[in-house]
Amino acid sequence: MIKYDKYKSSGIDWLGDIPNDWEEKRVKNVFSFSKGLTITKKDLQDNGIYCVSYGEIHSKYSFEVNPDIPSLKCVDENYLITSNSSLLNRGDFVFSDTSEDIDGSGNFTYLNSDTRIFAGYHTIIAKPINVYNFRYLAYLLDSLKFRHQIRSKVAGIKVFSITQKLLKQLFVILPSNNEQTQIVNFLDTKTQAIDKKITLLTQKSNYYKEYRKSLINETVCKGLDKNVKLKDSGIDWIGQIPEHWDIVRLKSLGNIETSSVNKKIEENEGLIKLVNYTDVYGNSNKEIWNDDNYMVVSANIKQLQSKLLKKGDVLFTPSSETIEDIGVSAVVMENLNNTLYSYHLLRLRFSKNVFLNFKKYLFNNDFVQNYFSKSATGTTRKILGLSTYNNLLVIMPPTLKEQEAIATYLDQKTQTIDKIVFNINTQIQTLKELRKTLINDAVTGKIKVN
């Protein structure tokens, strides 16, 4: 990459040297600031008012407001007149003033159209004072160096907040307007090419993920013998299954139980390790092993006797925010040392002999998920009761030999697919890092754009 002929000290430790003819300014000298609307998004929608809120800002991929999204368009002419201080013009920026993740602090969007849109609840409006290439400003504000400034100053523990005062004291560096345009043209071309590659790789990754699911669904429903005689399962979403296979209710396989072990340490109780909801829900290989990283809590003698996890147990997540991902399960692959399960999970302890690895696929497939999705109750959080689990119908090859063959086949196939997906996702992450570095180097003068 080409460097500039001369550099000078910026006088800012984290920034270092900048091109000789660039200037550094405080943000307060580049933007004027104001707050977005103070009423909630629901109140706005009840009155027919739509705006860009902190939710849209944090869910964005691009830092441009898309004027084709109906939920962002203002449709009430009277409100335009009475609240025009929160109305955005082309080139205006909107920051979210809160984030649950420190890396999300300073997330923003800007308006790149003449659509009339309001900045909504929990937002800060930044309007350029002078004539700048506002797309250059967008690249600059999204750069690693600028976000570093914010992260070094932002306050919070679980929620991280930024204020107008914080933003005003930050620094930006600005080349001439002509060079701003050159940098924007360069970055638009490069980032669009990178984004296209990321999109294609993401599609490829999603294809393999769907193929993995369909492979599991087909195998746990039909087995490995393509010439086997089939019979109607009697279950709409399952269809036909091998003639010699059984359909059984979960309650005939064993006993499913709740737990009373919470995430506290009480006096006069013994310390134990605890498998939590996230240890099951976020478990990609659906396996639970001994691990020193489990949460340490306390439990009484009765809990120690009845809630200890043993090889072959299956843990379920009986609640979720959506019906699409409720009822996730993982298999305990060995006897766990002094380890119990939390009250956010259910445990199935088998009374019948089922091949260990087959259990991973017996419950983690679309047929079981379909049943759980149909059976979940609740409004803000979806819940599955014990009776729902007990009445779950599962397809069972009758012999351990056939269960083992299916599990071994699926283990081999899914591990191969997982490696492919991992490699694709590594490429995607590398491209995303390249994109960030390219933007950062261009807007801080580390490279010269011709």
Short mmCIF file of C-alpha atoms in Angstrom, two decimals:
data_model
loop_
_atom_site.label_atom_id
_atom_site.label_comp_id
_atom_site.label_asym_id
_atom_site.label_seq_id
_atom_site.Cartn_x
_atom_site.Cartn_y
_atom_site.Cartn_z
CA MET A 1 0.00 0.00 0.00
CA ILE A 2 1.17 3.56 -0.79
CA LYS A 3 2.05 5.91 2.09
CA TYR A 4 1.76 9.71 2.20
CA ASP A 5 4.94 11.70 1.58
CA LYS A 6 4.92 13.49 4.93
CA TYR A 7 3.34 12.81 8.30
CA LYS A 8 3.00 14.86 11.46
CA SER A 9 2.21 14.03 15.04
CA SER A 10 -1.49 14.22 15.79
CA GLY A 11 -0.77 14.94 19.44
CA ILE A 12 -3.17 12.10 20.30
CA ASP A 13 -1.54 8.99 21.78
CA TRP A 14 -3.93 6.39 20.37
CA LEU A 15 -3.92 7.97 16.89
CA GLY A 16 -0.22 8.56 16.31
CA ASP A 17 1.00 10.29 13.14
CA ILE A 18 -1.37 11.58 10.46
CA PRO A 19 -0.77 12.92 6.92
CA ASN A 20 0.85 16.36 6.99
CA ASP A 21 -2.06 18.28 5.43
CA TRP A 22 -4.85 16.54 7.40
CA GLU A 23 -6.36 18.23 10.45
CA GLU A 24 -7.69 16.85 13.70
CA LYS A 25 -10.85 18.27 15.21
CA ARG A 26 -13.01 17.59 18.19
CA VAL A 27 -16.34 16.06 17.29
CA LYS A 28 -18.14 19.06 18.81
CA ASN A 29 -16.65 21.23 16.03
CA VAL A 30 -17.86 18.87 13.30
CA PHE A 31 -21.41 18.06 14.48
CA SER A 32 -24.20 19.75 16.35
CA PHE A 33 -26.08 17.41 18.70
CA SER A 34 -29.65 16.86 19.86
CA LYS A 35 -31.81 14.06 21.24
CA GLY A 36 -34.24 11.83 19.41
CA LEU A 37 -37.92 11.63 20.31
CA THR A 38 -38.49 10.94 24.00
CA ILE A 39 -41.59 8.77 23.67
CA THR A 40 -41.33 5.02 23.16
CA LYS A 41 -41.52 3.26 19.83
CA LYS A 42 -44.85 1.65 20.76
CA ASP A 43 -46.36 5.03 21.62
CA LEU A 44 -45.15 6.34 18.28
CA GLN A 45 -46.62 3.43 16.35
CA ASP A 46 -49.93 3.76 18.18
CA ASN A 47 -50.10 7.27 16.74
CA GLY A 48 -48.97 6.27 13.27
CA ILE A 49 -45.45 7.66 13.72
CA TYR A 50 -42.48 5.59 12.58
CA CYS A 51 -38.80 6.29 13.16
CA VAL A 52 -35.30 4.87 13.34
CA SER A 53 -34.76 3.69 16.92
CA TYR A 54 -31.83 2.17 18.80
CA GLY A 55 -33.16 -1.30 17.91
CA GLU A 56 -32.77 -0.70 14.18
CA ILE A 57 -29.33 0.82 14.75
CA HIS A 58 -28.01 -2.24 16.61
CA SER A 59 -29.48 -4.72 14.12
CA LYS A 60 -28.04 -2.99 11.04
CA TYR A 61 -25.38 -4.49 8.77
CA SER A 62 -24.81 -1.30 6.78
CA PHE A 63 -24.60 2.10 8.44
CA GLU A 64 -27.13 3.57 6.04
CA VAL A 65 -30.82 3.92 6.77
CA ASN A 66 -32.70 1.99 4.12
CA PRO A 67 -35.53 4.27 2.95
CA ASP A 68 -37.42 1.28 1.54
CA ILE A 69 -38.18 -0.11 5.00
CA PRO A 70 -41.78 0.97 5.72
CA SER A 71 -41.34 0.81 9.49
CA LEU A 72 -38.84 3.65 9.30
CA LYS A 73 -41.02 6.09 7.38
CA CYS A 74 -42.90 8.94 9.00
CA VAL A 75 -46.56 8.99 7.91
CA ASP A 76 -48.04 11.78 10.07
CA GLU A 77 -47.69 15.26 8.53
CA ASN A 78 -48.81 17.04 11.73
CA TYR A 79 -46.01 15.45 13.70
CA LEU A 80 -43.52 16.79 11.15
CA ILE A 81 -44.49 20.31 12.13
CA THR A 82 -44.47 19.93 15.93
CA SER A 83 -41.35 17.73 16.31
CA ASN A 84 -39.04 18.82 13.50
CA SER A 85 -36.04 18.99 15.86
CA SER A 86 -35.96 15.20 15.77
CA LEU A 87 -36.54 15.01 12.03
CA LEU A 88 -33.57 13.79 10.01
CA ASN A 89 -32.21 15.29 6.81
CA ARG A 90 -29.91 13.67 4.27
CA GLY A 91 -26.47 13.27 5.83
CA ASP A 92 -27.65 13.34 9.47
CA PHE A 93 -26.31 10.72 11.85
CA VAL A 94 -28.15 8.87 14.62
CA PHE A 95 -26.28 7.15 17.48
CA SER A 96 -27.80 4.67 19.89
CA ASP A 97 -27.19 5.97 23.41
CA THR A 98 -27.18 2.48 25.01
CA SER A 99 -25.78 -0.95 24.27
CA GLU A 100 -25.76 -4.29 26.09
CA ASP A 101 -22.34 -5.00 24.59
CA ILE A 102 -19.39 -2.61 24.94
CA ASP A 103 -18.39 -3.37 21.35
CA GLY A 104 -21.79 -2.05 20.27
CA SER A 105 -21.19 1.29 22.00
CA GLY A 106 -21.20 3.98 19.36
CA ASN A 107 -23.33 2.09 16.88
CA PHE A 108 -24.98 4.51 14.51
CA THR A 109 -26.73 4.93 11.22
CA TYR A 110 -27.12 7.88 8.88
CA LEU A 111 -29.72 9.01 6.38
CA ASN A 112 -28.62 8.69 2.75
CA SER A 113 -31.91 9.73 1.15
CA ASP A 114 -34.51 12.49 1.23
CA THR A 115 -37.03 10.29 3.06
CA ARG A 116 -38.58 12.06 6.06
CA ILE A 117 -37.68 10.01 9.11
CA PHE A 118 -37.52 10.75 12.82
CA ALA A 119 -34.78 9.74 15.24
CA GLY A 120 -36.54 7.79 17.94
CA TYR A 121 -36.24 6.79 21.57
CA HIS A 122 -32.74 6.30 23.09
CA THR A 123 -30.92 8.03 20.22
CA ILE A 124 -28.55 10.98 19.77
CA ILE A 125 -28.71 13.04 16.58
CA ALA A 126 -25.46 14.39 15.10
CA LYS A 127 -25.87 16.93 12.28
CA PRO A 128 -22.74 17.96 10.30
CA ILE A 129 -22.04 21.67 10.84
CA ASN A 130 -20.13 22.26 7.58
CA VAL A 131 -20.13 20.66 4.15
CA TYR A 132 -18.44 17.27 4.37
CA ASN A 133 -18.70 14.08 2.41
CA PHE A 134 -21.07 12.45 4.88
CA ARG A 135 -20.25 8.97 3.62
CA TYR A 136 -16.62 9.66 4.52
CA LEU A 137 -17.82 10.68 7.98
CA ALA A 138 -19.71 7.40 8.19
CA TYR A 139 -16.58 5.39 7.38
CA LEU A 140 -14.61 7.49 9.87
CA LEU A 141 -17.13 7.05 12.70
CA ASP A 142 -17.24 3.30 12.03
CA SER A 143 -13.44 2.93 12.03
CA LEU A 144 -11.53 0.94 14.62
CA LYS A 145 -9.73 4.02 15.93
CA PHE A 146 -12.90 6.03 16.51
CA ARG A 147 -14.69 3.10 18.16
CA HIS A 148 -11.61 2.61 20.34
CA GLN A 149 -12.09 6.14 21.65
CA ILE A 150 -15.68 5.40 22.61
CA ARG A 151 -14.90 2.08 24.30
CA SER A 152 -12.17 3.73 26.38
CA LYS A 153 -14.62 6.30 27.77
CA VAL A 154 -18.01 4.62 27.85
CA ALA A 155 -19.51 3.85 31.24
CA GLY A 156 -21.52 0.83 32.33
CA ILE A 157 -21.49 -2.80 33.46
CA LYS A 158 -24.46 -4.65 31.94
CA VAL A 159 -25.63 -1.67 29.89
CA PHE A 160 -23.14 0.74 28.33
CA SER A 161 -24.28 4.33 27.79
CA ILE A 162 -22.93 7.14 25.66
CA THR A 163 -23.90 10.80 25.95
CA GLN A 164 -23.67 13.94 23.86
CA LYS A 165 -20.95 15.15 26.25
CA LEU A 166 -18.88 12.01 25.63
CA LEU A 167 -19.22 12.26 21.84
CA LYS A 168 -18.33 15.96 21.78
CA GLN A 169 -14.94 15.44 23.42
CA LEU A 170 -13.80 12.78 20.94
CA PHE A 171 -11.45 13.48 18.01
CA VAL A 172 -11.77 12.97 14.27
CA ILE A 173 -9.25 13.65 11.49
CA LEU A 174 -10.25 15.21 8.20
CA PRO A 175 -8.51 15.45 4.81
CA SER A 176 -9.65 17.89 2.13
CA ASN A 177 -13.13 17.45 0.66
CA ASN A 178 -11.57 16.23 -2.59
CA GLU A 179 -9.57 13.57 -0.77
CA GLN A 180 -12.63 12.58 1.27
CA THR A 181 -14.38 11.80 -2.02
CA GLN A 182 -11.40 9.79 -3.30
CA ILE A 183 -11.32 7.74 -0.09
CA VAL A 184 -15.08 7.11 -0.24
CA ASN A 185 -14.89 5.94 -3.86
CA PHE A 186 -12.00 3.62 -2.97
CA LEU A 187 -13.72 2.19 0.12
CA ASP A 188 -17.08 1.80 -1.61
CA THR A 189 -15.44 -0.27 -4.35
CA LYS A 190 -13.35 -2.39 -1.97
CA THR A 191 -16.02 -2.97 0.68
CA GLN A 192 -18.67 -3.84 -1.92
CA ALA A 193 -16.33 -6.48 -3.35
CA ILE A 194 -15.62 -7.84 0.14
CA ASP A 195 -19.33 -7.78 1.05
CA LYS A 196 -20.16 -9.74 -2.10
CA LYS A 197 -17.64 -12.43 -1.13
CA ILE A 198 -19.04 -12.50 2.41
CA THR A 199 -22.58 -12.89 1.06
CA LEU A 200 -21.58 -15.78 -1.21
CA LEU A 201 -19.68 -17.54 1.59
CA THR A 202 -22.58 -16.99 4.00
CA GLN A 203 -24.95 -18.59 1.49
CA LYS A 204 -22.53 -21.50 1.15
CA SER A 205 -22.32 -21.88 4.93
CA ASN A 206 -26.11 -21.80 5.24
CA TYR A 207 -26.42 -24.44 2.51
CA TYR A 208 -24.19 -26.84 4.45
CA LYS A 209 -26.06 -26.13 7.69
CA GLU A 210 -29.37 -26.95 5.99
CA TYR A 211 -27.84 -30.03 4.39
CA ARG A 212 -26.66 -31.16 7.84
CA LYS A 213 -30.20 -30.81 9.23
CA SER A 214 -31.81 -32.62 6.30
CA LEU A 215 -29.26 -35.44 6.58
CA ILE A 216 -30.12 -35.95 10.25
CA ASN A 217 -33.86 -35.74 9.56
CA GLU A 218 -33.70 -38.26 6.74
CA THR A 219 -31.50 -40.72 8.63
CA VAL A 220 -33.36 -40.72 11.95
CA CYS A 221 -36.62 -41.12 10.03
CA LYS A 222 -35.65 -43.69 7.37
CA GLY A 223 -32.41 -45.31 8.57
CA LEU A 224 -29.47 -46.36 6.39
CA ASP A 225 -31.08 -49.13 4.31
CA LYS A 226 -32.54 -47.48 1.21
CA ASN A 227 -34.40 -50.67 0.25
CA VAL A 228 -36.16 -51.22 3.57
CA LYS A 229 -39.94 -51.61 3.55
CA LEU A 230 -41.76 -48.59 4.98
CA LYS A 231 -44.96 -48.08 6.95
CA ASP A 232 -47.03 -45.03 7.82
CA SER A 233 -45.93 -43.61 11.17
CA GLY A 234 -49.37 -42.11 11.82
CA ILE A 235 -47.71 -38.74 12.59
CA ASP A 236 -48.30 -36.03 10.00
CA TRP A 237 -44.92 -34.31 10.24
CA ILE A 238 -42.96 -37.59 10.19
CA GLY A 239 -44.58 -39.59 7.41
CA GLN A 240 -43.26 -43.07 6.63
CA ILE A 241 -40.70 -44.98 8.68
CA PRO A 242 -39.05 -48.43 8.35
CA GLU A 243 -41.58 -51.22 8.88
CA HIS A 244 -39.67 -52.84 11.75
CA TRP A 245 -39.13 -49.59 13.72
CA ASP A 246 -41.18 -48.60 16.76
CA ILE A 247 -42.90 -45.37 17.76
CA VAL A 248 -42.81 -44.86 21.51
CA ARG A 249 -43.69 -42.13 23.96
CA LEU A 250 -40.80 -40.53 25.79
CA LYS A 251 -42.25 -41.57 29.16
CA SER A 252 -41.73 -45.22 28.19
CA LEU A 253 -38.00 -44.60 27.73
CA GLY A 254 -37.37 -43.22 31.20
CA ASN A 255 -38.20 -40.58 33.78
CA ILE A 256 -38.01 -36.84 33.11
CA GLU A 257 -37.46 -34.57 36.10
CA THR A 258 -37.11 -30.92 37.08
CA SER A 259 -34.43 -29.57 39.41
CA SER A 260 -34.50 -27.20 42.38
CA VAL A 261 -30.80 -26.29 42.30
CA ASN A 262 -30.37 -22.52 41.88
CA LYS A 263 -27.33 -20.35 41.20
CA LYS A 264 -26.58 -19.46 44.82
CA ILE A 265 -24.18 -20.50 47.53
CA GLU A 266 -25.93 -21.11 50.86
CA GLU A 267 -24.41 -21.77 54.27
CA ASN A 268 -24.42 -25.37 55.51
CA GLU A 269 -24.61 -26.72 51.95
CA GLY A 270 -21.92 -28.49 49.95
CA LEU A 271 -20.26 -26.85 46.95
CA ILE A 272 -21.00 -28.45 43.60
CA LYS A 273 -20.63 -27.67 39.89
CA LEU A 274 -23.77 -26.78 37.96
CA VAL A 275 -24.71 -27.40 34.33
CA ASN A 276 -26.78 -24.40 33.26
CA TYR A 277 -29.20 -23.52 30.48
CA THR A 278 -26.46 -22.01 28.29
CA ASP A 279 -24.32 -25.16 28.62
CA VAL A 280 -27.09 -27.03 26.79
CA TYR A 281 -28.61 -24.34 24.57
CA GLY A 282 -25.30 -23.17 23.11
CA ASN A 283 -23.84 -26.66 22.83
CA SER A 284 -23.01 -27.27 19.16
CA ASN A 285 -21.98 -30.94 19.46
CA LYS A 286 -24.82 -31.80 21.89
CA GLU A 287 -22.41 -33.43 24.32
CA ILE A 288 -21.89 -32.75 28.05
CA TRP A 289 -18.56 -33.76 29.60
CA ASN A 290 -16.74 -33.17 32.88
CA ASP A 291 -15.54 -29.57 32.90
CA ASP A 292 -13.94 -27.35 35.56
CA ASN A 293 -15.59 -24.28 34.00
CA TYR A 294 -19.12 -25.07 35.15
CA MET A 295 -20.60 -22.62 37.65
CA VAL A 296 -19.86 -23.39 41.32
CA VAL A 297 -22.91 -23.20 43.62
CA SER A 298 -24.18 -25.05 46.65
CA ALA A 299 -26.71 -27.88 47.08
CA ASN A 300 -28.29 -29.77 49.96
CA ILE A 301 -27.92 -33.50 50.61
CA LYS A 302 -31.21 -34.41 48.94
CA GLN A 303 -30.24 -32.52 45.78
CA LEU A 304 -26.80 -34.13 45.78
CA GLN A 305 -28.43 -37.55 45.88
CA SER A 306 -31.13 -36.99 43.26
CA LYS A 307 -29.80 -34.40 40.77
CA LEU A 308 -26.32 -35.76 40.08
CA LEU A 309 -25.65 -36.22 36.35
CA LYS A 310 -24.72 -39.66 35.05
CA LYS A 311 -23.60 -41.05 31.73
CA GLY A 312 -26.55 -41.36 29.35
CA ASP A 313 -28.72 -38.63 30.90
CA VAL A 314 -30.25 -36.16 28.45
CA LEU A 315 -30.77 -32.52 29.43
CA PHE A 316 -33.47 -30.36 27.81
CA THR A 317 -34.12 -26.60 27.72
CA PRO A 318 -37.86 -26.35 28.51
CA SER A 319 -38.17 -22.62 27.81
CA SER A 320 -37.14 -20.09 25.17
CA GLU A 321 -37.98 -16.63 23.85
CA THR A 322 -39.20 -18.19 20.59
CA ILE A 323 -40.87 -21.45 19.61
CA GLU A 324 -38.24 -22.07 16.92
CA ASP A 325 -35.47 -22.94 19.35
CA ILE A 326 -37.25 -24.46 22.32
CA GLY A 327 -36.52 -27.99 23.58
CA VAL A 328 -32.82 -28.12 22.72
CA SER A 329 -31.07 -31.13 24.25
CA ALA A 330 -27.59 -32.46 25.00
CA VAL A 331 -26.36 -35.88 26.15
CA VAL A 332 -24.22 -36.47 29.25
CA MET A 333 -21.35 -38.50 27.81
CA GLU A 334 -19.75 -39.66 31.08
CA ASN A 335 -20.47 -39.70 34.80
CA LEU A 336 -20.00 -36.12 35.98
CA ASN A 337 -18.01 -35.53 39.13
CA ASN A 338 -19.98 -33.64 41.78
CA THR A 339 -22.03 -31.96 39.03
CA LEU A 340 -25.79 -31.30 39.10
CA TYR A 341 -28.21 -29.60 36.69
CA SER A 342 -29.97 -26.27 37.26
CA TYR A 343 -33.64 -25.51 37.72
CA HIS A 344 -33.69 -24.06 34.18
CA LEU A 345 -33.26 -27.57 32.73
CA LEU A 346 -35.05 -30.92 32.63
CA ARG A 347 -33.28 -34.28 32.89
CA LEU A 348 -34.32 -37.49 31.17
CA ARG A 349 -32.88 -40.56 32.88
CA PHE A 350 -33.39 -43.67 30.76
CA SER A 351 -34.87 -46.89 32.05
CA LYS A 352 -34.41 -48.56 28.65
CA ASN A 353 -31.10 -49.18 26.93
CA VAL A 354 -30.50 -46.74 24.07
CA PHE A 355 -27.13 -46.32 22.32
CA LEU A 356 -25.36 -43.28 23.79
CA ASN A 357 -24.48 -41.37 20.62
CA PHE A 358 -27.86 -42.11 19.05
CA LYS A 359 -29.51 -40.00 21.77
CA LYS A 360 -27.94 -36.84 20.27
CA TYR A 361 -29.92 -37.35 17.08
CA LEU A 362 -33.04 -38.90 18.62
CA PHE A 363 -34.15 -35.53 20.01
CA ASN A 364 -32.24 -32.92 17.97
CA ASN A 365 -34.11 -33.13 14.68
CA ASP A 366 -36.89 -31.23 12.93
CA PHE A 367 -39.57 -33.79 13.82
CA VAL A 368 -39.08 -33.37 17.55
CA GLN A 369 -38.64 -29.62 17.12
CA ASN A 370 -41.92 -29.45 15.22
CA TYR A 371 -43.72 -31.13 18.11
CA PHE A 372 -42.14 -28.81 20.69
CA SER A 373 -42.97 -25.72 18.61
CA LYS A 374 -46.61 -26.78 18.32
CA SER A 375 -46.85 -27.59 22.05
CA ALA A 376 -45.12 -24.53 23.56
CA THR A 377 -47.25 -22.15 25.61
CA GLY A 378 -46.69 -18.65 26.98
CA THR A 379 -46.50 -15.10 25.68
CA THR A 380 -43.25 -13.31 26.58
CA ARG A 381 -41.43 -16.64 27.06
CA LYS A 382 -42.38 -20.01 25.59
CA ILE A 383 -42.58 -22.98 27.97
CA LEU A 384 -42.83 -26.77 27.69
CA GLY A 385 -44.36 -28.71 30.59
CA LEU A 386 -43.51 -32.21 31.82
CA SER A 387 -46.63 -33.66 30.22
CA THR A 388 -45.51 -32.33 26.83
CA TYR A 389 -42.21 -34.15 27.16
CA ASN A 390 -43.80 -37.33 28.46
CA ASN A 391 -46.17 -37.46 25.47
CA LEU A 392 -43.47 -36.81 22.86
CA LEU A 393 -43.53 -39.57 20.20
CA VAL A 394 -40.07 -40.65 19.02
CA ILE A 395 -38.99 -43.07 16.31
CA MET A 396 -36.86 -45.94 17.60
CA PRO A 397 -34.81 -48.52 15.70
CA PRO A 398 -35.41 -51.62 17.86
CA THR A 399 -31.80 -52.83 18.18
CA LEU A 400 -28.71 -51.21 19.65
CA LYS A 401 -26.77 -52.39 16.59
CA GLU A 402 -28.91 -50.35 14.21
CA GLN A 403 -28.89 -47.34 16.57
CA GLU A 404 -25.09 -47.53 16.71
CA ALA A 405 -24.80 -47.75 12.91
CA ILE A 406 -26.98 -44.67 12.46
CA ALA A 407 -25.12 -42.71 15.14
CA THR A 408 -21.69 -43.63 13.73
CA TYR A 409 -22.77 -42.65 10.21
CA LEU A 410 -24.18 -39.31 11.38
CA ASP A 411 -21.16 -38.58 13.57
CA GLN A 412 -18.84 -39.02 10.59
CA LYS A 413 -21.01 -37.03 8.19
CA THR A 414 -21.78 -34.16 10.58
CA GLN A 415 -18.14 -33.84 11.65
CA THR A 416 -17.12 -33.47 8.00
CA ILE A 417 -19.83 -30.87 7.39
CA ASP A 418 -18.90 -29.03 10.59
CA LYS A 419 -15.29 -28.76 9.42
CA ILE A 420 -16.44 -27.33 6.09
CA VAL A 421 -18.69 -24.80 7.82
CA PHE A 422 -15.90 -23.88 10.25
CA ASN A 423 -13.50 -23.23 7.36
CA ILE A 424 -16.08 -21.12 5.54
CA ASN A 425 -16.85 -19.11 8.67
CA THR A 426 -13.11 -18.58 9.21
CA GLN A 427 -12.91 -17.12 5.71
CA ILE A 428 -15.89 -14.88 6.46
CA GLN A 429 -14.30 -13.64 9.69
CA THR A 430 -11.00 -12.96 7.89
CA LEU A 431 -12.83 -10.89 5.26
CA LYS A 432 -14.69 -8.94 7.94
CA GLU A 433 -11.41 -8.15 9.70
CA LEU A 434 -9.87 -7.13 6.36
CA ARG A 435 -12.82 -4.82 5.75
CA LYS A 436 -12.40 -3.16 9.15
CA THR A 437 -8.64 -2.75 8.71
CA LEU A 438 -9.02 -1.33 5.21
CA ILE A 439 -11.53 1.29 6.38
CA ASN A 440 -9.44 2.18 9.40
CA ASP A 441 -6.20 2.57 7.44
CA ALA A 442 -7.84 4.70 4.74
CA VAL A 443 -9.63 7.16 7.06
CA THR A 444 -6.64 7.55 9.42
CA GLY A 445 -4.13 8.14 6.62
CA LYS A 446 -2.12 4.95 7.15
CA ILE A 447 -2.51 4.27 3.42
CA LYS A 448 -2.82 6.76 0.56
CA VAL A 449 -5.73 6.31 -1.80
CA ASN A 450 -5.11 7.22 -5.46
#
